[in-house]
Each structure stands twice: as structure tokens, then as C-alpha cells.
Short mmCIF file of C-alpha atoms in Angstrom, two decimals:
data_model
loop_
_atom_site.label_atom_id
_atom_site.label_comp_id
_atom_site.label_asym_id
_atom_site.label_seq_id
_atom_site.Cartn_x
_atom_site.Cartn_y
_atom_site.Cartn_z
CA MET A 1 1.44 -26.43 -21.41
CA THR A 2 0.35 -24.80 -24.16
CA GLN A 3 2.78 -22.90 -25.72
CA LEU A 4 2.40 -19.42 -26.74
CA HIS A 5 3.09 -16.61 -28.65
CA ILE A 6 3.20 -13.19 -26.35
CA ALA A 7 3.72 -9.86 -26.30
CA VAL A 8 5.49 -7.95 -24.68
CA LEU A 9 4.74 -4.31 -23.86
CA MET A 10 6.95 -2.51 -22.61
CA GLY A 11 9.00 1.46 -22.47
CA GLY A 12 6.89 4.00 -23.36
CA TRP A 13 7.35 8.01 -22.72
CA SER A 14 6.54 7.92 -19.05
CA ALA A 15 8.65 9.45 -16.38
CA GLU A 16 8.83 5.22 -15.47
CA ARG A 17 10.21 4.38 -19.14
CA GLU A 18 13.45 2.66 -17.52
CA VAL A 19 11.50 0.91 -14.57
CA SER A 20 8.95 -0.75 -17.50
CA LEU A 21 12.71 -1.30 -19.82
CA MET A 22 13.48 -3.90 -16.63
CA SER A 23 10.13 -5.46 -15.74
CA GLY A 24 9.37 -6.35 -19.40
CA ASN A 25 12.77 -7.96 -20.36
CA GLY A 26 12.68 -9.84 -16.64
CA VAL A 27 9.62 -10.80 -17.83
CA ALA A 28 10.46 -11.88 -21.74
CA ASP A 29 13.16 -13.06 -20.04
CA ALA A 30 10.79 -15.38 -18.06
CA LEU A 31 8.48 -16.59 -20.85
CA GLU A 32 11.57 -17.89 -23.64
CA ALA A 33 12.40 -20.10 -20.24
CA ARG A 34 9.05 -21.48 -20.21
CA GLY A 35 8.63 -22.40 -23.92
CA HIS A 36 6.12 -19.46 -25.04
CA LYS A 37 7.57 -17.52 -28.32
CA VAL A 38 8.11 -14.09 -27.53
CA SER A 39 8.49 -10.91 -29.20
CA ARG A 40 10.14 -7.57 -27.46
CA VAL A 41 7.18 -4.39 -28.10
CA GLU A 42 8.44 -0.59 -26.99
CA LEU A 43 5.41 1.09 -27.30
CA THR A 44 5.04 3.27 -29.93
CA ARG A 45 2.57 6.00 -31.53
CA ASP A 46 2.74 3.12 -34.08
CA VAL A 47 1.57 -0.10 -31.15
CA ALA A 48 -1.70 -1.05 -32.93
CA VAL A 49 0.50 -1.94 -36.09
CA LYS A 50 2.67 -3.26 -34.55
CA LEU A 51 0.59 -6.18 -32.13
CA ALA A 52 -1.77 -6.43 -35.76
CA GLU A 53 1.71 -7.75 -37.74
CA LEU A 54 2.25 -10.15 -34.97
CA LYS A 55 -0.96 -11.78 -33.88
CA PRO A 56 0.14 -12.79 -30.86
CA ASP A 57 -2.16 -14.25 -27.92
CA VAL A 58 -1.68 -12.92 -25.69
CA VAL A 59 0.31 -9.37 -24.51
CA PHE A 60 1.96 -8.75 -21.25
CA ASN A 61 0.91 -5.46 -20.82
CA ALA A 62 4.72 -4.56 -18.46
CA LEU A 63 3.85 -0.54 -18.82
CA HIS A 64 3.97 1.87 -15.85
CA GLY A 65 2.26 4.84 -15.94
CA THR A 66 0.55 6.76 -19.45
CA PRO A 67 -0.61 5.46 -21.85
CA GLY A 68 -0.30 2.10 -20.37
CA GLU A 69 -1.00 2.15 -17.19
CA ASP A 70 -4.48 4.65 -17.43
CA GLY A 71 -6.65 3.20 -19.90
CA THR A 72 -5.17 4.06 -22.95
CA VAL A 73 -3.56 1.15 -24.08
CA GLN A 74 -6.17 -1.67 -22.79
CA GLY A 75 -9.01 1.18 -24.29
CA MET A 76 -7.05 -0.11 -27.98
CA LEU A 77 -6.15 -3.92 -26.87
CA ASP A 78 -10.25 -3.80 -26.17
CA LEU A 79 -11.05 -2.26 -30.01
CA MET A 80 -8.42 -5.21 -31.36
CA GLY A 81 -9.45 -8.21 -29.62
CA VAL A 82 -6.13 -8.67 -28.04
CA PRO A 83 -6.48 -10.99 -25.08
CA TYR A 84 -4.37 -8.78 -22.55
CA THR A 85 -2.59 -8.70 -18.59
CA HIS A 86 -3.89 -7.09 -15.74
CA SER A 87 -6.45 -4.84 -15.07
CA GLY A 88 -9.34 -3.33 -17.83
CA LEU A 89 -10.13 0.04 -18.79
CA VAL A 90 -12.69 1.04 -16.49
CA THR A 91 -10.18 -0.27 -13.45
CA SER A 92 -7.13 1.29 -15.28
CA VAL A 93 -8.88 4.48 -15.19
CA ILE A 94 -10.01 4.63 -11.94
CA ALA A 95 -6.93 3.64 -10.20
CA ILE A 96 -4.20 5.39 -12.35
CA ASP A 97 -6.37 8.38 -10.46
CA LYS A 98 -5.32 9.32 -6.49
CA GLN A 99 -8.61 10.92 -6.10
CA LEU A 100 -10.35 8.75 -8.31
CA THR A 101 -10.04 5.62 -6.83
CA LYS A 102 -10.91 7.68 -2.85
CA GLN A 103 -14.51 7.86 -4.15
CA ALA A 104 -14.41 4.54 -5.05
CA LEU A 105 -12.44 3.25 -1.90
CA VAL A 106 -13.92 5.25 1.14
CA PRO A 107 -17.79 4.60 0.63
CA HIS A 108 -16.95 1.24 1.85
CA GLY A 109 -14.86 1.76 4.58
CA VAL A 110 -11.01 1.95 2.73
CA PRO A 111 -8.76 3.59 5.30
CA MET A 112 -7.30 6.33 2.83
CA PRO A 113 -5.55 9.92 3.80
CA GLY A 114 -8.30 13.25 3.26
CA GLY A 115 -6.96 15.97 1.52
CA ARG A 116 -7.95 18.23 -1.75
CA MET A 117 -6.72 18.95 -4.93
CA VAL A 118 -5.11 22.68 -5.42
CA LYS A 119 -3.57 25.07 -7.90
CA SER A 120 -0.11 24.88 -8.23
CA THR A 121 -0.16 28.26 -8.93
CA GLU A 122 -2.22 28.34 -5.64
CA LEU A 123 1.56 27.03 -3.04
CA PHE A 124 2.81 30.06 -3.52
CA GLU A 125 0.32 31.87 -1.86
CA ARG A 126 -0.90 29.61 0.69
CA ASP A 127 -0.38 26.42 1.91
CA PRO A 128 -2.96 24.55 1.21
CA LEU A 129 -3.18 22.19 4.50
CA PRO A 130 -1.44 23.17 8.11
CA ARG A 131 2.42 21.41 7.69
CA PRO A 132 3.44 18.86 7.44
CA TYR A 133 1.98 17.49 4.50
CA VAL A 134 2.43 16.02 1.18
CA LEU A 135 2.15 16.69 -2.72
CA LYS A 136 1.63 14.79 -5.18
CA PRO A 137 0.72 14.14 -8.67
CA VAL A 138 -2.56 12.19 -9.53
CA ASN A 139 -1.82 9.81 -12.21
CA GLU A 140 1.74 9.63 -11.07
CA GLY A 141 3.39 6.16 -9.77
CA SER A 142 6.77 5.09 -8.30
CA SER A 143 6.63 8.33 -6.05
CA VAL A 144 7.29 10.11 -8.79
CA GLY A 145 7.47 14.43 -8.60
CA VAL A 146 5.85 13.73 -4.94
CA ALA A 147 7.10 16.43 -1.69
CA ILE A 148 6.97 16.53 2.05
CA VAL A 149 5.82 20.09 2.91
CA THR A 150 7.84 20.51 6.93
CA ALA A 151 6.81 22.87 9.41
CA GLU A 152 10.66 23.72 8.71
CA GLY A 153 9.64 25.29 5.36
CA ASN A 154 12.16 23.31 3.16
CA TYR A 155 10.38 24.82 -0.17
CA GLY A 156 10.26 28.42 1.62
CA ASN A 157 7.68 29.39 3.67
CA PRO A 158 5.11 29.68 1.61
CA ILE A 159 6.42 27.87 -1.42
CA ALA A 160 8.77 29.52 -3.89
CA PRO A 161 7.94 30.32 -7.02
CA GLY A 162 12.00 28.80 -7.94
CA ALA A 163 11.76 25.50 -5.41
CA LYS A 164 12.48 22.84 -7.37
CA GLY A 165 8.79 20.43 -6.80
CA PRO A 166 6.54 18.61 -8.54
CA TRP A 167 4.28 22.19 -8.94
CA GLN A 168 7.06 23.34 -11.78
CA GLU A 169 5.71 20.60 -13.42
CA PHE A 170 1.89 19.71 -12.69
CA ASP A 171 -0.84 22.24 -13.00
CA GLU A 172 -2.71 20.54 -10.69
CA LEU A 173 -1.38 18.50 -7.40
CA LEU A 174 -3.21 16.08 -4.94
CA ALA A 175 -2.54 17.76 -1.44
CA GLU A 176 -2.65 15.00 1.84
CA PRO A 177 -1.71 15.07 5.65
CA PHE A 178 1.56 13.55 6.18
CA ILE A 179 0.91 10.48 7.96
CA ARG A 180 4.04 10.11 10.07
CA GLY A 181 5.34 6.30 10.31
CA ARG A 182 5.95 3.40 8.75
CA GLU A 183 5.90 2.29 5.56
CA LEU A 184 3.74 -0.48 4.19
CA THR A 185 2.98 -2.34 0.61
CA THR A 186 0.82 -5.46 0.04
CA ALA A 187 0.55 -7.42 -3.06
CA VAL A 188 -2.00 -9.45 -3.56
CA LEU A 189 -2.28 -11.86 -7.38
CA GLY A 190 -5.42 -13.39 -7.96
CA ASP A 191 -7.55 -13.66 -4.78
CA GLN A 192 -4.68 -14.19 -2.89
CA ALA A 193 -3.11 -11.43 -0.61
CA LEU A 194 1.16 -12.35 -0.74
CA GLY A 195 1.69 -10.56 2.95
CA VAL A 196 2.72 -7.44 3.97
CA THR A 197 6.28 -5.51 3.36
CA GLU A 198 8.51 -3.22 5.68
CA LEU A 199 10.14 -0.42 3.30
CA LYS A 200 13.29 1.45 5.25
CA PRO A 201 15.26 3.68 3.09
CA LYS A 202 18.03 4.24 3.66
CA SER A 203 17.36 8.22 3.42
CA GLY A 204 15.18 10.03 3.24
CA PHE A 205 11.56 9.20 1.80
CA TYR A 206 10.47 5.73 -0.70
CA ASP A 207 10.77 7.82 -3.88
CA TYR A 208 11.59 7.31 -7.07
CA ASP A 209 15.78 6.54 -6.78
CA SER A 210 15.08 4.24 -3.21
CA LYS A 211 13.06 2.23 -4.64
CA TYR A 212 15.29 1.03 -8.12
CA THR A 213 18.28 1.92 -7.18
CA ASP A 214 19.26 -1.70 -5.64
CA GLY A 215 21.11 -0.88 -1.10
CA LEU A 216 19.06 2.38 -1.15
CA THR A 217 15.71 0.64 0.73
CA GLU A 218 15.77 -2.22 3.24
CA HIS A 219 12.95 -4.57 2.84
CA VAL A 220 11.75 -6.77 5.73
CA PHE A 221 9.52 -9.41 4.88
CA PRO A 222 7.47 -10.65 6.49
CA ALA A 223 7.11 -6.84 8.25
CA GLN A 224 8.05 -7.04 12.49
CA ILE A 225 3.91 -5.44 12.57
CA PRO A 226 1.36 -6.96 15.04
CA ASP A 227 -0.51 -9.55 13.56
CA GLU A 228 -3.98 -7.38 13.26
CA ILE A 229 -1.74 -5.09 11.29
CA THR A 230 -0.47 -7.60 9.00
CA GLN A 231 -4.33 -8.70 8.17
CA ALA A 232 -5.71 -5.38 8.31
CA CYS A 233 -3.20 -4.68 5.23
CA LYS A 234 -4.12 -7.97 3.60
CA ARG A 235 -7.91 -7.39 4.11
CA ILE A 236 -7.97 -3.93 2.75
CA ALA A 237 -4.99 -4.78 0.05
CA LEU A 238 -7.93 -8.18 -1.05
CA GLU A 239 -11.09 -5.31 -1.03
CA ALA A 240 -9.73 -2.85 -2.82
CA HIS A 241 -8.00 -5.26 -5.99
CA ARG A 242 -12.08 -6.68 -6.01
CA LEU A 243 -14.49 -3.16 -5.36
CA LEU A 244 -11.74 -2.02 -8.34
CA GLY A 245 -12.31 -4.80 -10.40
CA CYS A 246 -8.40 -5.56 -11.08
CA LYS A 247 -6.90 -8.53 -12.54
CA GLY A 248 -3.34 -9.83 -12.27
CA ALA A 249 -0.99 -9.03 -9.59
CA SER A 250 -1.70 -5.20 -8.00
CA ARG A 251 0.17 -3.78 -5.36
CA SER A 252 -1.31 -1.48 -2.38
CA ASP A 253 0.77 0.58 -0.45
CA PHE A 254 0.54 1.80 2.96
CA ARG A 255 1.70 4.12 5.91
CA TRP A 256 0.47 3.28 9.40
CA ASP A 257 1.27 5.59 12.05
CA ASP A 258 2.75 2.62 14.71
CA GLN A 259 1.59 4.55 17.69
CA GLN A 260 -1.99 4.71 16.93
CA GLY A 261 -2.99 0.45 16.77
CA VAL A 262 -4.81 0.13 13.23
CA GLU A 263 -6.56 3.82 13.81
CA GLY A 264 -2.83 4.11 12.06
CA LEU A 265 -3.20 2.53 8.38
CA PHE A 266 -3.77 4.17 6.38
CA LEU A 267 -3.94 3.71 1.90
CA LEU A 268 -2.49 5.92 -0.25
CA GLU A 269 -2.76 4.13 -3.92
CA VAL A 270 -3.12 1.18 -5.30
CA ASN A 271 -0.34 0.05 -8.40
CA THR A 272 -2.13 -1.85 -11.30
CA GLN A 273 0.52 -2.81 -12.57
CA PRO A 274 3.74 -3.16 -9.96
CA GLY A 275 6.48 -3.42 -11.49
CA MET A 276 7.90 -6.23 -12.56
CA THR A 277 12.05 -5.74 -11.73
CA PRO A 278 14.41 -7.64 -9.51
CA LEU A 279 13.62 -5.54 -7.15
CA SER A 280 10.54 -5.41 -7.15
CA LEU A 281 8.32 -6.17 -3.97
CA VAL A 282 5.09 -8.43 -6.01
CA PRO A 283 8.39 -10.93 -7.41
CA GLU A 284 9.71 -10.92 -3.85
CA GLN A 285 6.81 -11.50 -1.72
CA ALA A 286 6.08 -14.40 -4.56
CA LYS A 287 9.50 -15.53 -3.69
CA HIS A 288 9.38 -15.91 -0.79
CA LEU A 289 5.55 -17.93 -0.11
CA GLY A 290 7.24 -19.76 -2.41
CA ILE A 291 6.33 -18.42 -6.44
CA SER A 292 9.26 -18.91 -8.24
CA TYR A 293 9.22 -15.36 -10.75
CA GLY A 294 8.58 -17.33 -13.55
CA GLU A 295 5.44 -19.23 -12.41
CA LEU A 296 4.33 -15.42 -11.59
CA VAL A 297 4.88 -14.53 -14.70
CA GLN A 298 3.15 -17.14 -16.09
CA ARG A 299 -0.20 -16.86 -13.48
CA ILE A 300 -0.63 -13.33 -14.55
CA VAL A 301 -1.06 -14.46 -18.13
CA ASP A 302 -2.88 -17.15 -17.55
CA GLU A 303 -5.58 -15.31 -15.87
CA ALA A 304 -5.03 -13.09 -18.46
CA LEU A 305 -5.75 -15.76 -21.01
CA GLY A 306 -8.52 -17.44 -18.36
CA SER A 307 -10.65 -13.06 -18.98
CA ALA A 308 -10.64 -13.84 -22.13
CA GLN A 309 -12.83 -16.79 -22.50
#
């Protein structure tokens, strides 16, 4: 195996900074264990200068959220001529934006929820959709800023300006119908869909805390679901990965209304830089298939270098 100088880019200033640091340090440890020279680089405004001084063979992009997952860092690295892991500029711009993702995938038959963009001030006058519905920022990951508005009026009816929620942080939000049922996720590595995990939060829904706090969510792999649903998740995840032009690893998140069969399965979003923490789903699915964490990281690096050639 060729020994490389790999810069692991992590941190940043998005809402997912702490997750990125966990991902980045885990990746760096694994790469060092495989004999590579690793430089741990926290994202700052002068990161291009740091990388120019380091002259790495490849950058492992362990950033989550903006500006590391939205095409900004990808564009910078393209200009510098430095190979990097995961998806490129155009794919990142589309996949970080839930509305653009729908525009790219739904015409190809990928089932995704309907909905529309709404100004936050409108919520204080009327509901954009019949309750229950979901409100979410259009370009945040890890369920940051997601609110489920129920018929009971848990935020007021209409939503009260003083109620704590994403409308206090974002001028516009994506409103989607709430899909009852079960939370499923499928990882894709290269050209292989790894499997389907069901996520069972101990309370509430699969929000940021449930994702990254040990013990708050049960991961069931393989998911105890009908084979047709397993195959549909894998097919849709692989197709979304291909249509968007994803590289390395991606993770597709689904809601499945188990009273509706395959007609009740909807893709919610595609994560182009999924978490690589000890609780993260891509390493977990890979491990169940006999792919160690170190091998997973190495395969992502190998694809980045192959793409650059």
C-alpha cells in the first residue's frame, strides 16, 4: 500500500462542527494506523494557505454542513488542484439543498415528499400545509432545525413568533407533509448499497441529539422490514447516488409508512459527507458487511485519488 500524506479537514463553523471534529479525528486515527502521514487541519478562513504549505497528496474532507459540504470548500480545492474525498462541487451544491435535490431526482422517478418553501413570517399568519407537517432549513444536515408541527398546536396555532423553533433562525423554511411510520437509512460506498438500518429513537424523533448521543437511538441492522422495502431502499439510494454524481460514501435517509407498502417509502435527503463518528451509520453498516473502519476510510481515499487521475 502506498504511504500518503493526507490532510484531514475538520471542524469549521457550521452547526455540525462538533460532529465534524469527531469524524475527522476518527478518520485521522485510522489513517495513521495504516501508516499514512496525517495532518489534522481545522477549517479556518486561511485554510487555503495552510494546505498550500502542507502540500498533501489528498484531502480527506470530514466537514459537515456549510461551507464544507455545500461546494465552497470543493471549489477551493478544485482551484488549488488538490484531490479530495467525497463529492465534487456541482453535486455538493445540489445535494446540500433539499429543494434542488428534489428537482434533480423526482423527474427520474425517485419518490420524495411534496411541499414548498415558505417565508418564516408567513407561519405566524397561517399554516402552509395541513397539520401535521414538517418544517426544516433547506440546507442544514443532521436534523438541525427540524420542527414537527402537529394538530395539537405544539407551537401555537398559528405558530407564535415567540415559540422556539427554526423560524427564529431562518428567513425561509421548507414545509413538507409529515410522513408517519419508520426511519430508515441506506449507505452507499462507491457503486454498492450496503444495507438498510432502522433508527428507533427512545423518545421524540431522530433529531440532532438522538443521532449523536450514545444510547438515545437504537440502530437495527439489518432492518426488520419486508424484503421489497429493503431492496427499494437500496435501489433508490444507489440511483440517487448515481444521479447526483456522488463520490466516495453517501447516505440516503427515508421515511416509510408501513401501512402503505412500497408506496409509503419516501427519500428525504442524500448526505454527501455522512458522519464518520463511532455512532455513525456508514461505518456501522460497513462493519456488518466485514469492512473495517480503517478499510472504509482507505477505500474512500482510494476513490478520491482514482477520480483525480
